[in-house]
Amino acid sequence: MSPVEAGDGAHEIPQKTDDWWRGQQSNLRGLFAVSTRMIDGREADGIMRLAGASVSSLSSCCAKAVYLFIGGALRRRDDMEPDAELDRQVWLLDGVSGPLVLPDGDWCWGFALRGLDGLLGYLAVHAAVEPPKDEFFLLEALGRQTASALVNASLHRREREHALELQELNRRLSASVARLEQQTHVHEVLSDIAVSSAGEPGIAHAVHQLTSLPVAIEDRFGNLRAWAGPGKPDPYPKNEAHQREELLRRAAAVPHPIREKNRVLSLVKPRYEVLAVVALVDPRNTVGAHEIFTLEYATTVLALELSHLRSLVEVELRLHRDLVDDLIIGTDDESAYARADALGHDLRGPHCVIVVCWDGEQTDDAVAEAVGRAAASLQLSSMISRHSGVVVLLASGCPEGEALYRLLSADLGGVGATGIGGRCDRPGDFPRSYSEAMRALDIRRKSGSPDGATTFDQLGLYRILDSGENRAEIVAYVREWLGRLLDYDEHKNTDLVQTLAQYLECGGHYDETASALVIHRSTLRYRLGRIRDITDLDLNDVDNRLNLHVATRAWKVLGGAL
């Protein structure tokens, strides 16, 4: 400013030339133009570069450095050479404008760029000498415009981010709505199947329609129970037992479906027992979240279905067993008829009691299930229970024993025996028939051929050789005719009584007897000679043979316990 000249005690304001005013107008227009460009949508870095480039056009100064306040620190946003000392001085300004010291002594000033929330950055300018006040005013105005532009850019950025967040939320909401609609459709379809009594085939068909993939429902052993979709293999493949158990073990170890080669499997396991397996056939590996959800919900529906069926079967089986137990012990006819009617079994026709005992590793449940299948194959209406270590079958009519035994042998393997009691015309006859069946079973198992079927009517002489009230008389009778042989066998560890019994059963035929005993004919002749010597009896005498035959049969009935 020109010095103030004194005159008459008054201060006179120096007059500005027209060129000066035109220059000021030009600078203001330039500042306005720069301000307009700063709010054209550019980011903070672009605003700072424009501010730095505009310093020289608005004044005789140049930009020394520009800074943005980011993450609690001032960071350079220009292409100038790094200057640690300048950076330190700017930081020490502590958010206000102030002078900066340069090594060459030039004038330098840091303009603080501040917004409502605090410091936004710094604009550092320098010149050889301090600029006039009008230029300094323009630089201050440039700083304020730059700060406003930075605030505006920040608001725009937040608005864009908010808009993007809203767009993402809308996308996710739309996806969630679509997913919920899809899942609701799955719920509705499978719930309708659950109450329609369509069973496993209906569930498999619904899952196929919902996923467009072939669906298989298998039992825990790998047998196919239901299939829906194209490409059903024929015959259906089945793994070895140990491979199947390993697969079930791996599937049970995780709470979600697993992939096994070209299939995705889910266990139907309502409690601790695997009831079935649901599989999606997916050779192209296309199963996604929708297919997994459908598979899991179908597994839940099938678990409820199979659990319900299992409960019904268990209740019905328990009621059958209770009725069978009461019938073989003895109950009144009217209540027996009523209970049987409630279970769907007609007791008013002829029946008989069959008891089954099987050797080997089969459980009682396995034997009972096999007996049920055999009865169904023979088209017998039946009820089954377990009593005193045997499976008890109450069957309508009187089945052929050997046919029943063949079916059981083919199903269970190994060997066993069945006893069939006499005919029952009313419920009160079942205790007698049960006793007869147990007697036939006991005699069969103690005979020379312990495996097979025996009816009480086939026992013949054995029916009067009861080991009950007249046991003492029978023992005395056996000792009278076989006592010497029994003692000899016990002391010499021989089988002369068994040899004699088989000889008499074969009607005195040497060849048949030797073949049955698996010995040579000469050995048989020697044994019979020893028997004659020990018993001092003529085996060709009719009375002797009859008494010996009866005694050996009684000995078998008694089980050799004399």
Coordinates of C-alpha atoms in Angstrom, one line a residue:
M1 CA 0.0 0.0 0.0
S2 CA 1.3 3.5 -0.8
P3 CA 2.2 5.5 2.2
V4 CA -0.5 7.7 3.5
E5 CA 0.3 11.4 3.0
A6 CA -0.7 13.8 5.7
G7 CA -2.6 16.9 4.7
D8 CA -4.8 19.2 6.7
G9 CA -5.0 16.5 9.3
A10 CA -7.0 14.2 7.0
H11 CA -6.0 10.8 5.4
E12 CA -6.5 10.4 1.7
I13 CA -7.2 7.0 0.1
P14 CA -4.9 6.5 -2.9
Q15 CA -6.8 6.2 -6.2
K16 CA -6.6 2.8 -8.2
T17 CA -6.2 2.9 -11.9
D18 CA -8.6 1.4 -14.4
D19 CA -6.1 -1.3 -15.3
W20 CA -5.8 -2.4 -11.7
W21 CA -9.6 -2.7 -11.4
R22 CA -9.7 -4.7 -14.7
G23 CA -7.0 -7.0 -13.3
Q24 CA -8.9 -7.6 -10.2
Q25 CA -12.1 -8.4 -12.1
S26 CA -10.1 -10.8 -14.2
N27 CA -8.7 -12.5 -11.1
L28 CA -12.2 -12.8 -9.6
R29 CA -13.5 -14.3 -12.7
G30 CA -10.6 -16.8 -12.7
L31 CA -11.3 -17.7 -9.1
F32 CA -15.0 -18.2 -9.9
A33 CA -14.0 -20.4 -12.9
V34 CA -11.7 -22.5 -10.7
S35 CA -14.4 -22.8 -8.0
T36 CA -16.9 -24.0 -10.6
R37 CA -14.5 -26.6 -11.9
M38 CA -13.7 -27.8 -8.4
I39 CA -17.4 -28.9 -7.9
D40 CA -17.8 -30.6 -11.3
G41 CA -17.7 -34.1 -9.6
R42 CA -14.0 -34.7 -9.3
E43 CA -12.5 -36.4 -6.3
A44 CA -10.3 -34.9 -3.6
D45 CA -7.0 -35.6 -5.3
G46 CA -8.3 -33.9 -8.5
I47 CA -9.5 -30.9 -6.5
M48 CA -6.1 -30.5 -4.8
R49 CA -4.2 -30.7 -8.1
L50 CA -6.5 -28.1 -9.6
A51 CA -6.0 -25.8 -6.6
G52 CA -2.2 -26.2 -6.8
A53 CA -2.3 -25.5 -10.6
S54 CA -4.5 -22.4 -10.1
V55 CA -2.2 -20.6 -7.6
S56 CA 0.1 -19.2 -10.3
S57 CA -2.8 -18.0 -12.5
L58 CA -4.4 -16.0 -9.6
S59 CA -1.2 -14.5 -8.2
S60 CA 2.5 -14.1 -8.5
C61 CA 3.0 -17.1 -6.3
C62 CA 3.5 -20.8 -7.0
A63 CA 2.2 -23.9 -5.2
K64 CA 4.9 -25.5 -3.1
A65 CA 2.9 -28.5 -1.9
V66 CA -0.7 -29.7 -1.3
Y67 CA -1.8 -32.0 1.5
L68 CA -4.9 -34.0 2.4
F69 CA -5.7 -35.0 6.0
I70 CA -6.2 -38.8 5.7
G71 CA -6.4 -41.3 8.5
G72 CA -5.1 -38.8 11.1
A73 CA -2.1 -37.7 9.1
L74 CA -1.2 -35.1 6.4
R75 CA -0.3 -36.8 3.1
R76 CA 1.2 -35.1 0.1
R77 CA -1.0 -35.1 -3.0
D78 CA 1.4 -33.5 -5.6
D79 CA 4.2 -34.4 -7.9
M80 CA 6.8 -32.1 -6.1
E81 CA 10.1 -33.4 -4.7
P82 CA 9.7 -34.8 -1.2
D83 CA 10.6 -32.4 1.5
A84 CA 10.5 -33.8 5.0
E85 CA 11.3 -30.4 6.7
L86 CA 8.4 -28.8 4.9
D87 CA 6.1 -31.7 5.9
R88 CA 7.2 -31.2 9.5
Q89 CA 6.5 -27.5 9.5
V90 CA 3.1 -28.0 8.0
W91 CA 2.2 -30.5 10.6
L92 CA 3.3 -28.1 13.4
L93 CA 0.9 -25.5 12.1
D94 CA -1.7 -27.7 13.9
G95 CA -4.7 -27.0 11.7
V96 CA -4.3 -23.2 11.3
S97 CA -2.8 -21.1 8.5
G98 CA 0.7 -19.7 9.0
P99 CA 4.1 -18.9 7.6
L100 CA 6.6 -21.6 6.6
V101 CA 10.4 -21.2 6.4
L102 CA 12.2 -22.2 3.3
P103 CA 16.0 -22.8 3.1
D104 CA 16.4 -20.2 0.3
G105 CA 14.6 -17.5 2.3
D106 CA 11.7 -17.2 0.0
W107 CA 8.3 -16.3 1.4
C108 CA 6.1 -19.3 2.0
W109 CA 2.6 -19.7 3.6
G110 CA 0.5 -22.7 4.5
F111 CA -3.2 -22.2 4.0
A112 CA -5.3 -24.4 6.3
L113 CA -8.2 -26.0 4.4
R114 CA -10.9 -26.5 7.0
G115 CA -14.5 -27.8 7.0
L116 CA -17.2 -28.2 9.6
D117 CA -15.7 -31.4 10.9
G118 CA -12.1 -30.0 11.2
L119 CA -8.9 -30.0 9.1
L120 CA -9.2 -31.2 5.5
G121 CA -5.7 -30.4 4.3
Y122 CA -3.2 -27.7 3.5
L123 CA -2.2 -25.6 0.4
A124 CA 1.4 -24.4 0.7
V125 CA 2.4 -21.5 -1.7
H126 CA 5.7 -19.6 -2.1
A127 CA 7.1 -16.6 -3.9
A128 CA 10.3 -14.7 -4.0
V129 CA 8.7 -11.9 -2.0
E130 CA 5.6 -11.5 0.1
P131 CA 2.6 -11.0 -2.3
P132 CA 0.4 -7.9 -2.2
K133 CA -2.6 -8.1 0.0
D134 CA -5.0 -8.4 -2.9
E135 CA -3.2 -11.4 -4.1
F136 CA -3.1 -12.8 -0.6
F137 CA -6.8 -12.3 -0.4
L138 CA -7.3 -14.3 -3.6
L139 CA -5.1 -17.1 -2.2
E140 CA -7.2 -17.2 0.9
A141 CA -10.3 -17.2 -1.1
L142 CA -8.8 -20.1 -3.2
G143 CA -8.2 -22.0 0.0
R144 CA -11.8 -21.5 1.2
Q145 CA -13.2 -22.6 -2.2
T146 CA -10.9 -25.6 -2.2
A147 CA -12.1 -26.5 1.3
S148 CA -15.7 -26.1 0.3
A149 CA -15.1 -28.3 -2.8
L150 CA -13.5 -31.0 -0.6
V151 CA -16.5 -30.9 1.7
N152 CA -18.8 -31.1 -1.4
A153 CA -16.7 -34.0 -2.8
S154 CA -16.9 -35.8 0.5
L155 CA -20.7 -35.4 0.6
H156 CA -21.0 -36.6 -3.0
R157 CA -18.8 -39.6 -2.2
R158 CA -20.9 -40.5 0.8
E159 CA -24.0 -40.1 -1.2
R160 CA -22.6 -42.4 -3.9
E161 CA -21.5 -44.9 -1.3
H162 CA -24.9 -44.7 0.3
A163 CA -26.6 -45.2 -3.1
L164 CA -24.3 -48.2 -3.8
E165 CA -25.1 -49.6 -0.3
L166 CA -28.8 -49.1 -1.0
Q167 CA -28.4 -50.8 -4.4
E168 CA -26.6 -53.7 -2.8
L169 CA -29.2 -54.0 0.0
N170 CA -31.9 -53.9 -2.6
R171 CA -30.1 -56.6 -4.6
R172 CA -29.7 -58.8 -1.5
L173 CA -33.2 -58.1 -0.4
S174 CA -34.5 -59.1 -3.8
A175 CA -32.3 -62.2 -3.7
S176 CA -33.6 -63.0 -0.2
V177 CA -37.2 -62.6 -1.3
A178 CA -36.7 -64.8 -4.3
R179 CA -34.9 -67.4 -2.2
L180 CA -37.7 -67.3 0.4
E181 CA -40.3 -67.6 -2.3
Q182 CA -38.4 -70.6 -3.7
Q183 CA -38.1 -72.2 -0.2
T184 CA -41.7 -71.5 0.5
H185 CA -42.6 -73.3 -2.7
V186 CA -40.4 -76.3 -1.6
H187 CA -42.1 -76.3 1.8
E188 CA -45.6 -76.2 0.2
V189 CA -44.8 -79.0 -2.3
L190 CA -43.2 -81.4 0.1
S191 CA -45.7 -80.6 2.9
D192 CA -48.5 -81.5 0.5
I193 CA -46.7 -84.7 -0.3
A194 CA -46.3 -85.5 3.4
V195 CA -50.1 -85.3 4.0
S196 CA -51.1 -87.0 0.8
S197 CA -49.9 -90.5 1.7
A198 CA -47.8 -90.6 -1.5
G199 CA -45.0 -92.1 0.5
E200 CA -41.4 -92.5 -0.7
P201 CA -42.2 -92.5 -4.4
G202 CA -44.2 -89.2 -4.0
I203 CA -41.3 -87.6 -2.2
A204 CA -38.8 -88.7 -4.8
H205 CA -41.0 -87.4 -7.6
A206 CA -41.4 -84.0 -5.8
V207 CA -37.7 -83.6 -5.3
H208 CA -37.1 -84.4 -8.9
Q209 CA -39.6 -81.8 -10.0
L210 CA -38.1 -79.2 -7.7
T211 CA -34.4 -79.8 -8.6
S212 CA -34.6 -81.3 -12.2
L213 CA -32.2 -84.0 -11.1
P214 CA -32.7 -87.7 -10.8
V215 CA -33.5 -88.8 -7.2
A216 CA -32.9 -92.1 -5.5
I217 CA -34.2 -93.2 -2.1
E218 CA -32.3 -96.2 -0.6
D219 CA -32.6 -98.1 2.6
R220 CA -29.7 -98.1 4.9
F221 CA -28.3 -101.2 3.2
G222 CA -28.3 -99.6 -0.3
N223 CA -31.4 -101.3 -1.7
L224 CA -33.4 -99.0 -3.9
R225 CA -36.8 -98.0 -2.4
A226 CA -37.9 -95.2 -4.9
W227 CA -36.5 -93.5 -8.0
A228 CA -37.7 -90.4 -9.9
G229 CA -36.2 -89.0 -13.1
P230 CA -34.4 -90.4 -16.1
G231 CA -31.4 -92.7 -16.2
K232 CA -32.5 -95.3 -13.7
P233 CA -29.8 -98.0 -13.6
D234 CA -30.9 -101.6 -14.2
P235 CA -29.8 -103.5 -12.2
Y236 CA -29.4 -100.9 -9.4
P237 CA -25.8 -100.9 -8.1
K238 CA -25.2 -101.9 -4.5
N239 CA -21.9 -101.5 -2.6
E240 CA -20.4 -104.2 -0.4
A241 CA -21.6 -104.1 3.2
H242 CA -18.3 -102.7 4.6
Q243 CA -18.3 -100.0 1.9
R244 CA -21.8 -99.0 2.7
E245 CA -21.1 -98.8 6.4
E246 CA -18.1 -96.6 5.7
L247 CA -20.2 -94.3 3.6
L248 CA -22.9 -94.0 6.3
R249 CA -20.2 -93.3 8.9
R250 CA -18.7 -90.4 6.8
A251 CA -22.2 -89.0 6.1
A252 CA -23.2 -89.1 9.7
A253 CA -20.0 -87.3 10.8
V254 CA -21.2 -84.0 9.3
P255 CA -24.5 -82.1 9.7
H256 CA -25.1 -81.5 6.0
P257 CA -25.3 -83.5 2.8
I258 CA -22.1 -84.9 1.4
R259 CA -20.9 -85.6 -2.2
E260 CA -20.0 -89.1 -3.1
K261 CA -18.7 -89.3 -6.6
N262 CA -21.6 -88.1 -8.9
R263 CA -24.2 -88.1 -6.1
V264 CA -25.1 -85.8 -3.2
L265 CA -26.3 -87.8 -0.2
S266 CA -28.4 -86.9 2.8
L267 CA -29.1 -89.4 5.7
V268 CA -32.6 -89.9 7.0
K269 CA -31.6 -90.2 10.6
P270 CA -34.4 -88.9 13.0
R271 CA -32.6 -90.2 16.1
Y272 CA -29.5 -92.4 16.1
E273 CA -30.6 -95.0 13.5
V274 CA -30.2 -94.4 9.8
L275 CA -33.6 -95.3 8.2
A276 CA -32.8 -94.3 4.6
V277 CA -30.6 -92.3 2.3
V278 CA -31.8 -89.6 -0.2
A279 CA -29.5 -89.0 -3.2
L280 CA -29.4 -86.4 -5.9
V281 CA -27.7 -87.8 -9.0
D282 CA -25.5 -84.9 -10.1
P283 CA -22.8 -86.0 -12.6
R284 CA -22.2 -82.3 -13.8
N285 CA -21.7 -80.9 -10.3
T286 CA -24.6 -78.4 -10.7
V287 CA -26.0 -78.8 -7.1
G288 CA -26.3 -75.4 -5.5
A289 CA -28.0 -73.8 -2.4
H290 CA -31.5 -74.4 -3.7
E291 CA -30.9 -78.1 -4.4
I292 CA -29.2 -78.6 -1.0
F293 CA -32.2 -76.9 0.7
T294 CA -34.6 -79.1 -1.2
L295 CA -32.6 -82.2 -0.4
E296 CA -32.4 -81.3 3.3
Y297 CA -36.1 -80.5 3.6
A298 CA -37.1 -83.7 1.7
T299 CA -34.9 -85.6 4.2
T300 CA -36.8 -84.0 7.1
V301 CA -40.2 -84.9 5.5
L302 CA -39.0 -88.5 4.8
A303 CA -37.7 -88.8 8.4
L304 CA -41.1 -87.9 9.8
E305 CA -42.8 -90.3 7.4
L306 CA -40.5 -93.2 8.2
S307 CA -40.5 -92.5 11.9
H308 CA -44.3 -92.5 11.9
L309 CA -44.4 -95.7 10.0
R310 CA -41.8 -97.2 12.3
S311 CA -43.8 -96.2 15.3
L312 CA -47.0 -97.7 13.9
V313 CA -45.1 -100.9 13.1
E314 CA -43.6 -101.0 16.6
V315 CA -47.0 -100.4 18.3
E316 CA -48.7 -103.0 16.1
L317 CA -45.9 -105.5 16.7
R318 CA -46.1 -104.9 20.5
L319 CA -49.9 -105.4 20.4
H320 CA -49.5 -108.6 18.3
R321 CA -46.9 -109.9 20.8
D322 CA -49.1 -109.1 23.8
L323 CA -52.0 -110.9 22.2
V324 CA -49.9 -113.9 21.2
D325 CA -48.4 -114.2 24.7
D326 CA -51.9 -114.1 26.2
L327 CA -53.2 -116.7 23.8
I328 CA -50.5 -119.3 24.4
I329 CA -50.8 -118.8 28.2
G330 CA -54.6 -118.8 28.1
T331 CA -57.3 -116.2 27.8
D332 CA -61.1 -116.2 27.3
D333 CA -62.4 -116.6 23.8
E334 CA -64.5 -113.4 23.6
S335 CA -61.7 -111.0 24.6
A336 CA -59.3 -112.8 22.3
Y337 CA -61.6 -112.4 19.3
A338 CA -62.2 -108.7 20.1
R339 CA -58.4 -108.0 20.4
A340 CA -57.6 -109.9 17.2
D341 CA -60.3 -108.1 15.3
A342 CA -58.9 -104.7 16.4
L343 CA -55.5 -105.9 15.0
G344 CA -57.0 -107.0 11.7
H345 CA -56.6 -110.7 12.4
D346 CA -59.4 -113.2 12.2
L347 CA -59.1 -115.9 14.9
R348 CA -62.4 -117.6 14.0
G349 CA -60.8 -120.1 11.6
P350 CA -58.5 -123.1 12.3
H351 CA -55.1 -122.1 13.5
C352 CA -52.0 -123.8 14.8
V353 CA -48.9 -122.7 16.9
I354 CA -45.5 -122.9 15.3
V355 CA -42.3 -122.3 17.3
V356 CA -38.9 -121.6 15.6
C357 CA -35.4 -121.8 17.1
W358 CA -32.4 -121.0 15.0
D359 CA -28.7 -121.5 15.5
G360 CA -26.1 -118.9 14.5
E361 CA -25.5 -115.2 14.9
Q362 CA -29.0 -114.1 14.0
T363 CA -30.8 -111.9 16.5
D364 CA -34.3 -112.7 17.7
D365 CA -35.6 -109.8 15.7
A366 CA -33.9 -111.1 12.5
V367 CA -35.4 -114.6 13.1
A368 CA -38.9 -113.0 13.8
E369 CA -38.7 -110.9 10.6
A370 CA -37.7 -114.0 8.6
V371 CA -40.6 -116.0 10.0
G372 CA -42.9 -113.2 9.1
R373 CA -41.6 -113.2 5.5
A374 CA -41.9 -116.9 5.2
A375 CA -45.5 -116.8 6.5
A376 CA -46.3 -114.1 3.9
S377 CA -44.8 -116.2 1.2
L378 CA -47.0 -119.2 2.2
Q379 CA -50.0 -116.8 2.2
L380 CA -50.6 -117.4 5.9
S381 CA -52.4 -114.9 8.0
S382 CA -50.3 -114.8 11.2
M383 CA -49.2 -113.1 14.4
I384 CA -45.7 -113.3 15.7
S385 CA -44.1 -113.0 19.2
R386 CA -41.0 -114.2 21.1
H387 CA -41.5 -116.4 24.1
S388 CA -39.0 -118.5 26.2
G389 CA -36.2 -118.0 23.7
V390 CA -38.1 -119.1 20.6
V391 CA -40.1 -117.2 18.0
V392 CA -43.8 -118.1 18.2
L393 CA -46.0 -117.9 15.1
L394 CA -49.8 -118.2 15.3
A395 CA -50.8 -119.1 11.8
S396 CA -54.1 -119.7 10.1
G397 CA -54.6 -123.2 8.7
C398 CA -51.9 -125.8 9.1
P399 CA -48.8 -125.1 6.9
E400 CA -46.6 -127.8 5.5
G401 CA -43.6 -127.9 7.9
E402 CA -40.8 -128.6 5.4
A403 CA -42.0 -125.8 3.1
L404 CA -41.8 -123.3 6.0
Y405 CA -38.3 -124.7 7.0
R406 CA -36.9 -124.3 3.5
L407 CA -38.0 -120.7 3.3
L408 CA -36.4 -120.0 6.7
S409 CA -33.2 -121.8 5.8
A410 CA -32.9 -119.9 2.5
D411 CA -33.5 -116.6 4.3
L412 CA -31.4 -117.0 7.5
G413 CA -28.8 -119.6 6.4
G414 CA -27.4 -122.0 9.0
V415 CA -29.5 -124.6 10.6
G416 CA -32.5 -124.5 12.9
A417 CA -35.7 -126.3 13.9
T418 CA -39.4 -125.7 13.9
G419 CA -42.1 -127.4 15.9
I420 CA -45.7 -127.3 14.9
G421 CA -48.6 -127.9 17.3
G422 CA -52.0 -129.4 16.8
R423 CA -55.0 -127.7 15.3
C424 CA -56.8 -124.9 17.2
D425 CA -60.5 -124.4 16.6
R426 CA -60.9 -121.7 19.2
P427 CA -58.6 -119.4 21.3
G428 CA -58.8 -121.7 24.3
D429 CA -56.9 -124.4 22.3
F430 CA -53.7 -122.3 21.8
P431 CA -52.0 -123.3 25.1
R432 CA -52.3 -126.9 24.2
S433 CA -51.0 -126.3 20.6
Y434 CA -48.1 -124.2 22.0
S435 CA -47.2 -127.0 24.4
E436 CA -47.3 -129.6 21.6
A437 CA -45.2 -127.3 19.3
M438 CA -42.6 -126.9 22.0
R439 CA -42.6 -130.7 22.6
A440 CA -42.1 -131.3 18.9
L441 CA -39.3 -128.8 18.7
D442 CA -37.6 -130.3 21.8
I443 CA -37.7 -133.8 20.4
R444 CA -36.5 -132.6 17.0
R445 CA -33.5 -130.8 18.5
K446 CA -32.5 -133.9 20.6
S447 CA -32.9 -136.3 17.7
G448 CA -30.2 -137.5 15.4
S449 CA -31.3 -134.9 12.8
P450 CA -31.8 -131.8 14.9
D451 CA -32.4 -129.5 12.0
G452 CA -35.8 -129.5 10.2
A453 CA -39.5 -129.3 10.9
T454 CA -41.6 -131.6 13.1
T455 CA -45.3 -131.6 13.7
F456 CA -46.8 -133.0 16.9
D457 CA -48.8 -135.4 14.8
Q458 CA -45.6 -136.9 13.5
L459 CA -44.2 -137.8 16.9
G460 CA -46.1 -141.1 17.1
L461 CA -44.6 -143.1 19.9
Y462 CA -42.8 -140.0 21.2
R463 CA -46.1 -138.5 22.2
I464 CA -46.5 -140.9 25.1
L465 CA -42.8 -140.7 26.1
D466 CA -43.4 -137.6 28.0
S467 CA -40.8 -136.4 30.5
G468 CA -43.3 -135.1 32.9
E469 CA -45.4 -137.1 35.4
N470 CA -44.2 -140.6 34.3
R471 CA -40.5 -139.7 33.9
A472 CA -39.4 -142.1 36.7
E473 CA -41.1 -145.0 35.0
I474 CA -39.6 -144.2 31.7
V475 CA -36.1 -143.8 33.2
A476 CA -36.5 -147.2 34.9
Y477 CA -37.6 -148.7 31.6
V478 CA -34.7 -147.3 29.7
R479 CA -32.2 -148.5 32.4
E480 CA -33.8 -152.0 32.3
W481 CA -33.1 -152.4 28.5
L482 CA -30.1 -150.1 27.9
G483 CA -28.5 -149.8 31.3
R484 CA -25.5 -152.1 30.6
L485 CA -24.8 -150.3 27.2
L486 CA -25.1 -146.9 28.8
D487 CA -22.7 -147.8 31.6
Y488 CA -20.3 -149.3 29.0
D489 CA -20.4 -146.2 26.8
E490 CA -19.8 -144.0 29.9
H491 CA -16.7 -146.0 31.0
K492 CA -15.3 -146.8 27.6
N493 CA -16.2 -143.5 25.9
T494 CA -18.0 -145.4 23.1
D495 CA -21.3 -144.8 21.2
L496 CA -22.9 -148.2 21.3
V497 CA -26.3 -146.9 22.3
Q498 CA -26.4 -144.5 19.4
T499 CA -25.3 -147.3 17.1
L500 CA -28.1 -149.5 18.3
A501 CA -30.6 -146.7 18.0
Q502 CA -29.6 -146.0 14.4
Y503 CA -29.6 -149.7 13.5
L504 CA -33.2 -150.1 14.8
E505 CA -34.3 -146.9 13.1
C506 CA -33.0 -148.3 9.8
G507 CA -35.0 -151.5 10.3
G508 CA -32.0 -153.7 10.9
H509 CA -30.4 -152.9 7.4
Y510 CA -26.6 -153.0 7.6
D511 CA -25.9 -150.8 4.6
E512 CA -28.3 -148.0 5.6
T513 CA -27.1 -148.0 9.2
A514 CA -23.4 -147.9 8.2
S515 CA -24.1 -145.1 5.8
A516 CA -26.0 -143.1 8.4
L517 CA -23.3 -143.6 11.0
V518 CA -20.5 -143.0 8.4
I519 CA -18.7 -146.2 9.3
H520 CA -17.6 -149.3 7.5
R521 CA -19.9 -152.3 7.4
S522 CA -17.4 -154.5 9.2
T523 CA -17.2 -151.8 12.0
L524 CA -20.9 -152.0 12.3
R525 CA -20.9 -155.8 12.5
Y526 CA -18.2 -155.6 15.3
R527 CA -20.3 -153.0 17.3
L528 CA -23.5 -155.1 17.0
G529 CA -21.5 -158.1 18.2
R530 CA -20.3 -156.1 21.3
I531 CA -23.9 -155.0 21.9
R532 CA -25.1 -158.6 21.9
D533 CA -22.3 -159.6 24.3
I534 CA -23.0 -156.8 26.7
T535 CA -26.8 -156.9 26.8
D536 CA -26.9 -160.7 26.4
L537 CA -29.9 -160.1 24.1
D538 CA -30.8 -161.6 20.7
L539 CA -31.3 -158.6 18.4
N540 CA -33.3 -160.8 16.0
D541 CA -36.0 -161.5 18.5
V542 CA -39.1 -159.5 17.8
D543 CA -39.9 -158.6 21.4
N544 CA -36.3 -157.7 22.1
R545 CA -36.1 -155.4 19.1
L546 CA -39.4 -153.7 20.0
N547 CA -38.4 -153.0 23.6
L548 CA -34.9 -151.9 22.5
H549 CA -36.4 -149.6 19.9
V550 CA -38.8 -148.0 22.4
A551 CA -36.0 -147.7 24.9
T552 CA -33.7 -145.9 22.5
R553 CA -36.4 -143.5 21.4
A554 CA -37.2 -142.8 25.1
W555 CA -33.4 -142.3 25.7
K556 CA -33.4 -139.6 22.9
V557 CA -36.5 -138.0 24.4
L558 CA -34.7 -137.8 27.7
G559 CA -31.7 -136.3 26.0
G560 CA -29.4 -139.0 27.2
A561 CA -29.7 -137.6 30.8
L562 CA -29.9 -140.8 32.8

